[in-house]
PDB file of C-alpha atoms and ligand atoms in Angstrom:
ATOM      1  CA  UNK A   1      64.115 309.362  89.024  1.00 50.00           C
ATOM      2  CA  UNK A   2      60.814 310.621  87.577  1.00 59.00           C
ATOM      3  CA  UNK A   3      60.616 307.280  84.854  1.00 59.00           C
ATOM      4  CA  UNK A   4      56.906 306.811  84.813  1.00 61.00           C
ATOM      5  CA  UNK A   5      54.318 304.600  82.471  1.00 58.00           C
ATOM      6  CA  UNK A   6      51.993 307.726  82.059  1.00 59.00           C
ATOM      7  CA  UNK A   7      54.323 310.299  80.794  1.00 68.00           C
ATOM      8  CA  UNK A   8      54.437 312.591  77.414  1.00 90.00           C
ATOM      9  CA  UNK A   9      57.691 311.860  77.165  1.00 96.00           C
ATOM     10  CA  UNK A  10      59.234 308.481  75.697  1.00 97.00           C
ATOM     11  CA  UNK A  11      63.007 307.787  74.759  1.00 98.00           C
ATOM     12  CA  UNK A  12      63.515 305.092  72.462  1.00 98.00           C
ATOM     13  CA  UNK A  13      66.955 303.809  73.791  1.00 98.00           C
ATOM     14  CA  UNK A  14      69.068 301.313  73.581  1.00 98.00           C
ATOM     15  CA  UNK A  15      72.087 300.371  76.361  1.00 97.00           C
ATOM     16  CA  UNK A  16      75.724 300.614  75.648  1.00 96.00           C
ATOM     17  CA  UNK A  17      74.896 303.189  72.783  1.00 97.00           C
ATOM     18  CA  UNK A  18      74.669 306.625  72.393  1.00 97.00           C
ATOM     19  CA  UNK A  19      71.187 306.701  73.944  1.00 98.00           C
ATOM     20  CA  UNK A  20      72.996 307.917  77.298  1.00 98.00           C
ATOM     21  CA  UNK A  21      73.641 311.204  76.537  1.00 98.00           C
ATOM     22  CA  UNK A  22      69.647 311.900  76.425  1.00 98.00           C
ATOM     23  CA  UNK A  23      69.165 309.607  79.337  1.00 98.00           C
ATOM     24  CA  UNK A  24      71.697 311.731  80.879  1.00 98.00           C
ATOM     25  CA  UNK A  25      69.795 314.406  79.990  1.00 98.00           C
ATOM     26  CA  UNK A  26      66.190 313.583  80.845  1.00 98.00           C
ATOM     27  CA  UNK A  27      67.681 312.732  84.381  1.00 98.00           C
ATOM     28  CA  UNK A  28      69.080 316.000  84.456  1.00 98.00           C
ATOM     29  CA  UNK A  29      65.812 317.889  83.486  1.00 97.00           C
ATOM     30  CA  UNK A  30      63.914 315.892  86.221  1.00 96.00           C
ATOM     31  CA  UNK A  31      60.490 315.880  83.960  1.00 95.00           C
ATOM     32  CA  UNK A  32      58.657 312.894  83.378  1.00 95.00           C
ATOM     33  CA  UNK A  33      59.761 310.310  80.834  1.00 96.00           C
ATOM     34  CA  UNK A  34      59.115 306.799  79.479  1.00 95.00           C
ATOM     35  CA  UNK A  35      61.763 304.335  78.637  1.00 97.00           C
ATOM     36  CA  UNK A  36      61.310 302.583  75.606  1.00 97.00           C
ATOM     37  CA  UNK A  37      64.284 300.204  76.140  1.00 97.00           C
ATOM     38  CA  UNK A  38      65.403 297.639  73.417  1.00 97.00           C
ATOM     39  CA  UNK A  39      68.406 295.417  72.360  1.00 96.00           C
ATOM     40  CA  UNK A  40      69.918 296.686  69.215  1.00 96.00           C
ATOM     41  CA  UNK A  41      70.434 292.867  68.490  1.00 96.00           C
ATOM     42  CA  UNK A  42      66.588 292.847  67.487  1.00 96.00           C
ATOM     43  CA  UNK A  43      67.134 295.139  65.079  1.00 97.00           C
ATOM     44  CA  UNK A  44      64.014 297.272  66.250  1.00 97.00           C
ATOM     45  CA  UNK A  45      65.540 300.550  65.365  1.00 98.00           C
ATOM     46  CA  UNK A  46      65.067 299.508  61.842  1.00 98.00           C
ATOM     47  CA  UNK A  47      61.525 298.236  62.014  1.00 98.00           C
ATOM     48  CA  UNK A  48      59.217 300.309  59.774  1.00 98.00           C
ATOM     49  CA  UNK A  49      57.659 302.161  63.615  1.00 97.00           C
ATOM     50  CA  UNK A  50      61.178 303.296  64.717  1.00 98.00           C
ATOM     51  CA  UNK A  51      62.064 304.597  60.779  1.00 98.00           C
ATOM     52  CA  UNK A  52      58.992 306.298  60.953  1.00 98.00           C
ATOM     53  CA  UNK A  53      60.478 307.824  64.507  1.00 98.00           C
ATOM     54  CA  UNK A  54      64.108 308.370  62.689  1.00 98.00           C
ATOM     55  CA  UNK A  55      63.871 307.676  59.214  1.00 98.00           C
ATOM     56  CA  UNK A  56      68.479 307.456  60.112  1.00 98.00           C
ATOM     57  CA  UNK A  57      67.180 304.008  61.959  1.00 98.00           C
ATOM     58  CA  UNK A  58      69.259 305.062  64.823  1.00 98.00           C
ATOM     59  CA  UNK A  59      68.723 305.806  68.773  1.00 98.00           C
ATOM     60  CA  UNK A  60      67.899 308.140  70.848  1.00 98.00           C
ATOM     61  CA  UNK A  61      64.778 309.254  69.693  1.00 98.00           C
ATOM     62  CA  UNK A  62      62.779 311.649  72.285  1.00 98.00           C
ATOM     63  CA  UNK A  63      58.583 311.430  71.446  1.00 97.00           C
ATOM     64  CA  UNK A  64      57.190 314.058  72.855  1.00 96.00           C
ATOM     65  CA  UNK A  65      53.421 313.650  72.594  1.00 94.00           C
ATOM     66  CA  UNK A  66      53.401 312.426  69.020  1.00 93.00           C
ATOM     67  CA  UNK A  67      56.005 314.624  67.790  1.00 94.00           C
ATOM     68  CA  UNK A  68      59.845 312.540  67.258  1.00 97.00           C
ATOM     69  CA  UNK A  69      62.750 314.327  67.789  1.00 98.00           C
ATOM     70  CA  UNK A  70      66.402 312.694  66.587  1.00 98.00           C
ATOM     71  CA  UNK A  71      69.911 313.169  66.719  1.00 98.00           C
ATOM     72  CA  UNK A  72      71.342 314.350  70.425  1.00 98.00           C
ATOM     73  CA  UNK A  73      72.048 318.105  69.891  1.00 98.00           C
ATOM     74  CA  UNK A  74      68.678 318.666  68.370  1.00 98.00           C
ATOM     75  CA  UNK A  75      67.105 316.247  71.339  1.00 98.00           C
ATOM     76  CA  UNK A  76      69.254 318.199  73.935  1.00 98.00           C
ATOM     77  CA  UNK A  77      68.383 322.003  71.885  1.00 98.00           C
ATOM     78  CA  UNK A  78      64.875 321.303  71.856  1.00 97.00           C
ATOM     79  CA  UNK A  79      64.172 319.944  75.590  1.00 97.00           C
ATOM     80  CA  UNK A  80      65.839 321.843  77.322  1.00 98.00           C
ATOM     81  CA  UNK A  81      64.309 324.741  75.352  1.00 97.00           C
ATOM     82  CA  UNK A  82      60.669 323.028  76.486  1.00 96.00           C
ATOM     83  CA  UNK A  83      61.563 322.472  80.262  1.00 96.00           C
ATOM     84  CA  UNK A  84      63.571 325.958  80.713  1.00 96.00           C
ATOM     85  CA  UNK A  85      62.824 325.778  84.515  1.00 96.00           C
ATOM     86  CA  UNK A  86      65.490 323.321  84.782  1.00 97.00           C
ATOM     87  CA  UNK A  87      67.912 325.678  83.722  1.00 98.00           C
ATOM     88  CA  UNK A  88      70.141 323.658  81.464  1.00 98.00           C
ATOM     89  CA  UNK A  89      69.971 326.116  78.214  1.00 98.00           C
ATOM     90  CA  UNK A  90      70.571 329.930  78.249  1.00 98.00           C
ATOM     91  CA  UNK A  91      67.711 331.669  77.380  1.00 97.00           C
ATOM     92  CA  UNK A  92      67.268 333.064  73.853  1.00 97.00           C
ATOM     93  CA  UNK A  93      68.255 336.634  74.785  1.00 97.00           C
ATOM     94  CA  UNK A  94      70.985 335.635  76.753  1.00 98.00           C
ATOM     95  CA  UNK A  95      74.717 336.608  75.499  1.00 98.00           C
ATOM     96  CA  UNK A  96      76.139 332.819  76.304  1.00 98.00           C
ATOM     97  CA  UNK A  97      72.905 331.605  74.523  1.00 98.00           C
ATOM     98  CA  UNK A  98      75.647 331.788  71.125  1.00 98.00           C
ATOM     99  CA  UNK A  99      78.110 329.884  72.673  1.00 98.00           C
ATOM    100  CA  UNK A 100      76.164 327.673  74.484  1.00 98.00           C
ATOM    101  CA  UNK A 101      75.055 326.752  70.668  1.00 98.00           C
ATOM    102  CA  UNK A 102      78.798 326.301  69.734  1.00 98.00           C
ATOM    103  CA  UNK A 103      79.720 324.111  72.205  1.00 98.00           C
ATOM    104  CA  UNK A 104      76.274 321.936  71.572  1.00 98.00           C
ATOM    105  CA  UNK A 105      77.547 321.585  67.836  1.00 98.00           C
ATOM    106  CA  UNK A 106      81.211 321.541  68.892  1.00 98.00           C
ATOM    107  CA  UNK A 107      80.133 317.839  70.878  1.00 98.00           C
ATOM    108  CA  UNK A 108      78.093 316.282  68.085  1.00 97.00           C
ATOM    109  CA  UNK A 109      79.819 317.465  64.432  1.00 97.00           C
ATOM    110  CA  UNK A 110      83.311 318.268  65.532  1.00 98.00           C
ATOM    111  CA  UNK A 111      84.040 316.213  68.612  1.00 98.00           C
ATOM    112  CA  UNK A 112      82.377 312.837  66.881  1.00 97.00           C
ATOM    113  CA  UNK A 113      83.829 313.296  63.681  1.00 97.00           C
ATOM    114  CA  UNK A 114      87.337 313.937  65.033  1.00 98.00           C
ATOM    115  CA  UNK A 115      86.981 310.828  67.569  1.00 97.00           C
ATOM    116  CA  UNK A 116      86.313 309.088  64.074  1.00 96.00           C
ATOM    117  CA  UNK A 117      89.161 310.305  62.368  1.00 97.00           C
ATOM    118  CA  UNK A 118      91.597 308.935  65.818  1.00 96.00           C
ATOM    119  CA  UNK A 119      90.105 305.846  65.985  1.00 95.00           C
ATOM    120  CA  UNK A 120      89.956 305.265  61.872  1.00 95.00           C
ATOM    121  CA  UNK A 121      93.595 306.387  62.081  1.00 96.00           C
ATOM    122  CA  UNK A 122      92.483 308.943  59.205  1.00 97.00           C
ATOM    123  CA  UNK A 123      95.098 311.421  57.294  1.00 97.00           C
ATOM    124  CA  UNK A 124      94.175 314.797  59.120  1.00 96.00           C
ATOM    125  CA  UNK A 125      93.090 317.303  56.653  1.00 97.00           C
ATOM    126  CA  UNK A 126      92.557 320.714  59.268  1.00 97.00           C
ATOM    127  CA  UNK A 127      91.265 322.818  55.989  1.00 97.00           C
ATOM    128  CA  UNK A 128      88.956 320.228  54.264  1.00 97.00           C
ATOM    129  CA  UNK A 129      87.620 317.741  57.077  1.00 97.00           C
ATOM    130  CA  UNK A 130      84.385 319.725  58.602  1.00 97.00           C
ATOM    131  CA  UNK A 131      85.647 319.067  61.660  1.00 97.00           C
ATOM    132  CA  UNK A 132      89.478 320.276  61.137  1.00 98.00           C
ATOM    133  CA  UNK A 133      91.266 317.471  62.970  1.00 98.00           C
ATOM    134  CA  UNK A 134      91.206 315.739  65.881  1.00 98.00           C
ATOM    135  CA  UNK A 135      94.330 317.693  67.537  1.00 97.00           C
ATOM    136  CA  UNK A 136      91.547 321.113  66.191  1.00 98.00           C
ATOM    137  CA  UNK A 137      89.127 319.693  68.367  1.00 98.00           C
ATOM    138  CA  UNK A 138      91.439 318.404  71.662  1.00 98.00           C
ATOM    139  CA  UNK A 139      93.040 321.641  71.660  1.00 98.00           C
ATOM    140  CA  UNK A 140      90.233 323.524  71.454  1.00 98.00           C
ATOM    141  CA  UNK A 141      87.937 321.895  74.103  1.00 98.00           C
ATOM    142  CA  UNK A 142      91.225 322.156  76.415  1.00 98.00           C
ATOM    143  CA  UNK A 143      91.873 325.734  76.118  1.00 98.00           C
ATOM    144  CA  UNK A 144      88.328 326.304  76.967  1.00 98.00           C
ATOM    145  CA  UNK A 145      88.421 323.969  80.156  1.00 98.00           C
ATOM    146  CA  UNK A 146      92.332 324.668  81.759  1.00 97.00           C
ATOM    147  CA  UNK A 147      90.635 328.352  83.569  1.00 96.00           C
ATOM    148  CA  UNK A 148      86.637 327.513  83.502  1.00 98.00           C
ATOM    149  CA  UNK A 149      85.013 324.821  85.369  1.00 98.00           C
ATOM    150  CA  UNK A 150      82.344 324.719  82.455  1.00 98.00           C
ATOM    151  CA  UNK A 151      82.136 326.314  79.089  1.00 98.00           C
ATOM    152  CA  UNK A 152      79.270 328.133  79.311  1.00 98.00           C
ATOM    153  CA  UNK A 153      78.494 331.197  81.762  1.00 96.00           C
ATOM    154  CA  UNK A 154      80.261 329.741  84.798  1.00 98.00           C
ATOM    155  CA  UNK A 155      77.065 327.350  84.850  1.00 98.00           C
ATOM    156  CA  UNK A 156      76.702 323.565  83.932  1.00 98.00           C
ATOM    157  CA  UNK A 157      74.195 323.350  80.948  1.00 98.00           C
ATOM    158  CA  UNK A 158      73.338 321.039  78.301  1.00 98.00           C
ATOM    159  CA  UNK A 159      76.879 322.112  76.430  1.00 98.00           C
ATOM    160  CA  UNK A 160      78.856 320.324  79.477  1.00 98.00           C
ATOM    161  CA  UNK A 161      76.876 317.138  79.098  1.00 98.00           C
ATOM    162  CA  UNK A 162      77.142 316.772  75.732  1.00 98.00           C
ATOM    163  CA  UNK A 163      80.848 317.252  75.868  1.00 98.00           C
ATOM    164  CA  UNK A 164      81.702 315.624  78.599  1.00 98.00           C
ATOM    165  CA  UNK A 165      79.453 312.362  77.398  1.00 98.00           C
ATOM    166  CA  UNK A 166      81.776 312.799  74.403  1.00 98.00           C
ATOM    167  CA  UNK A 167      85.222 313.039  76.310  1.00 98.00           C
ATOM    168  CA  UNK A 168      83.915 310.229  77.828  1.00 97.00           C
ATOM    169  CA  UNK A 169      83.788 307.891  75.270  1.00 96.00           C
ATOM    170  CA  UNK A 170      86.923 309.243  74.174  1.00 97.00           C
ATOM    171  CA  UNK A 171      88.680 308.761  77.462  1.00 97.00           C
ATOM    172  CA  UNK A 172      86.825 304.888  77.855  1.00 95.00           C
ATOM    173  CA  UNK A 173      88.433 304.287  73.980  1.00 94.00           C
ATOM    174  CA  UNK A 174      91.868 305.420  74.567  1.00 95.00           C
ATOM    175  CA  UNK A 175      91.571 308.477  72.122  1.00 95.00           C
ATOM    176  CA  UNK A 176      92.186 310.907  75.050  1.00 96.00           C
ATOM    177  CA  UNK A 177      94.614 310.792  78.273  1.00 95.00           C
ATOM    178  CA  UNK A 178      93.134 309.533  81.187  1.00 96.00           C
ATOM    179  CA  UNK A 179      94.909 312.521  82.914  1.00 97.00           C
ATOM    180  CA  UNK A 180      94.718 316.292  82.368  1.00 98.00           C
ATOM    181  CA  UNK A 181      92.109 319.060  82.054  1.00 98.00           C
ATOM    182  CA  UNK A 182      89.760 317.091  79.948  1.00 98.00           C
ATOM    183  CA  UNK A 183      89.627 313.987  82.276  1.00 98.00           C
ATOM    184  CA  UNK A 184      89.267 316.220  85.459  1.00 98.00           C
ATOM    185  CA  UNK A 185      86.541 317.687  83.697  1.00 98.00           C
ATOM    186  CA  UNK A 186      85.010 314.535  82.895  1.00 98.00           C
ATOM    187  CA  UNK A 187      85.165 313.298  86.553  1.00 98.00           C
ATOM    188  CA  UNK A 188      83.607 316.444  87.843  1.00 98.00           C
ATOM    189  CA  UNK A 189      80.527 316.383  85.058  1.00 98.00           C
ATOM    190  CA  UNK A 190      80.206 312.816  86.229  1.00 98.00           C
ATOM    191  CA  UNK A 191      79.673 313.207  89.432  1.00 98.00           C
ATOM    192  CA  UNK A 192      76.327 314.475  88.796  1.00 98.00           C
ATOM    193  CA  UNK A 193      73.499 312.749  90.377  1.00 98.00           C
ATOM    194  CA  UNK A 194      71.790 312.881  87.733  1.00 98.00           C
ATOM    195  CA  UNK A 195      74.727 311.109  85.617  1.00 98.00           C
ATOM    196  CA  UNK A 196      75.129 308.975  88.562  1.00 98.00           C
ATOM    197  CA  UNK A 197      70.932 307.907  88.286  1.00 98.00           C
ATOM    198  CA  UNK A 198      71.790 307.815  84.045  1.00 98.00           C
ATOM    199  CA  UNK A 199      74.466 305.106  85.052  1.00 98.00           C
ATOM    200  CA  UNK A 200      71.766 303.092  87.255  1.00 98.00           C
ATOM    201  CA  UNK A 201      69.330 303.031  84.667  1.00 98.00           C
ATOM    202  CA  UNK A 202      71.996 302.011  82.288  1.00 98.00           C
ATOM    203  CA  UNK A 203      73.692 298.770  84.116  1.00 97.00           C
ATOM    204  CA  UNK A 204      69.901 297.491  84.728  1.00 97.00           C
ATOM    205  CA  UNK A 205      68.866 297.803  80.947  1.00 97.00           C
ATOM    206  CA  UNK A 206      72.190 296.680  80.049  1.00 96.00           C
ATOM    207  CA  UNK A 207      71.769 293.470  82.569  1.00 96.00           C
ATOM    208  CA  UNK A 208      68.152 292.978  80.729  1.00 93.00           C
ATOM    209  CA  UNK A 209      69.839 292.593  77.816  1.00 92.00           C
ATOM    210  CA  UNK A 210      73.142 291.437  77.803  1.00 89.00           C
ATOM    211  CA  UNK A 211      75.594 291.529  74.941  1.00 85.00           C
ATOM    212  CA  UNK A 212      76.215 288.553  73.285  1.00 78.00           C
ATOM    213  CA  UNK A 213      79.046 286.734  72.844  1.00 69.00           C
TER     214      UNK A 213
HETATM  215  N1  GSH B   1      74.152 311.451  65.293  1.00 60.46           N
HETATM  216  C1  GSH B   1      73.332 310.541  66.079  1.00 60.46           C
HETATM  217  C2  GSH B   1      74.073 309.236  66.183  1.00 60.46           C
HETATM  218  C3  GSH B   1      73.179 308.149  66.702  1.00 60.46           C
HETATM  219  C4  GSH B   1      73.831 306.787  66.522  1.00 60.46           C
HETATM  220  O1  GSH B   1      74.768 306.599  65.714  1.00 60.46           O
HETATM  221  N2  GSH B   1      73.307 305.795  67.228  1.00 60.46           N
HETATM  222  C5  GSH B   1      73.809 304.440  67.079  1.00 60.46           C
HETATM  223  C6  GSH B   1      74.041 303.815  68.442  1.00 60.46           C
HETATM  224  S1  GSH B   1      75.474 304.472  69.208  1.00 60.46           S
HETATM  225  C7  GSH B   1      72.778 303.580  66.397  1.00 60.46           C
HETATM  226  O2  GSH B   1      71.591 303.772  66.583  1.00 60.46           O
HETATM  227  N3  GSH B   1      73.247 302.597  65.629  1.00 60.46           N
HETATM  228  C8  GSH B   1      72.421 301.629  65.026  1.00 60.46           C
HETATM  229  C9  GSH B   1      72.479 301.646  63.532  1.00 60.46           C
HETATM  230  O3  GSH B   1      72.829 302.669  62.940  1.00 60.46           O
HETATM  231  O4  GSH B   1      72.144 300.626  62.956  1.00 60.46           O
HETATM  232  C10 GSH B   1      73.056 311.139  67.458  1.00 60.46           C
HETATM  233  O5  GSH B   1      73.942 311.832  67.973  1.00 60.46           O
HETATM  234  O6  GSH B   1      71.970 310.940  67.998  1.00 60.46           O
END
């Protein structure tokens, strides 16, 4: 909704990548924002203004004002830390604001990894891998989700998007079932309108710039 020209905020995003999780979010947050929208084709993310943005080369990259933020837990940490009225974070005093943290780091360095590990068809190694292993990391986001309808406090924050964004992709890839407490969760977090308006946004960047063959 609230994509303007004349806003403090700009994502630097790319379709089809993991961009969506902060477009997600922005939609969520209802602030203003910018979309700085770009084929990865061009190779723009490695131009010397987007390493100087992310010096990883990579998208999403939040600018707010003229200060870059990178990488999706720190984008989601920090933004939702800035724009507390939209209630996404728990605040710092809170007791759920620890776990809320967990599951935030859960979605990006143990959920990622461990999709990596399923897809790479990597040796588990529970005690050495950072992430433990991928059956770690299934079992643990199930447990959490079979009683609660979100992890945090009863409330959707910015812990159930990045998780569910994950799940997602793990779901789309054939990592996870398309059945059980994980997809059910999934289906409810994407109901959103605000993942539903993320989607929109998505299919017209991605018809701008369609992949080739
Ligand atoms: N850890 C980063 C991962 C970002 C990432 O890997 N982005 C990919 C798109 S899905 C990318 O920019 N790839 C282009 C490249 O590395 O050349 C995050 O969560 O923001």
């Amino acid at each position: 909704m609230p994509e303007t020209l004349a806003a403090d905020l700009v994502l630097h995003y790319a379709p089809r990548t993991r961009s969506f999780g902060a477009l997600w979010l922005l939609e969520e947050l209802g602030v203003p924002y910018r979309l700085e929208s770009f084929d990865l084709a061009t190779k723009h993310h490695k131009s010397a203004a987007h390493l100087a943005l992310n010096p990883m080369g990579k998208v999403p990259v939040v600018v707010d004002g003229e200060v870059p933020v990178s990488e999706t837990g720190a984008i989601a940490i920090y933004l939702c830390d800035r724009y507390p009225a939209a209630g996404l974070a728990p605040s710092f005093d809170a007791t759920t604001r620890p776990a809320y943290l967990r599951w935030i780091f859960f979605a990006t360095a143990l959920f990622e990894p461990a999709l990596a590990e399923k897809f790479g068809k990597w040796e588990p190694r529970p005690s050495s891998h950072a992430w433990g292993s991928f059956d770690q990391v299934l079992e643990a986001a199930t447990q959490a989700l079979e009683t609660e309808p979100f992890l945090v406090g009863g409330r959707f924050t910015a812990a159930d998007l990045l998780c569910a964004n994950v799940f997602r992709f793990g779901i789309m890839f054939g990592a996870l079932p398309k059945e059980g407490v994980l997809a059910d969760y999934v289906g409810r977090m994407t109901k959103r309108d605000a993942f539903v308006r993320a989607s929109e946004i998505e299919a017209r960047e991605g018809a701008r710039f369609p992949m080739k063959k």
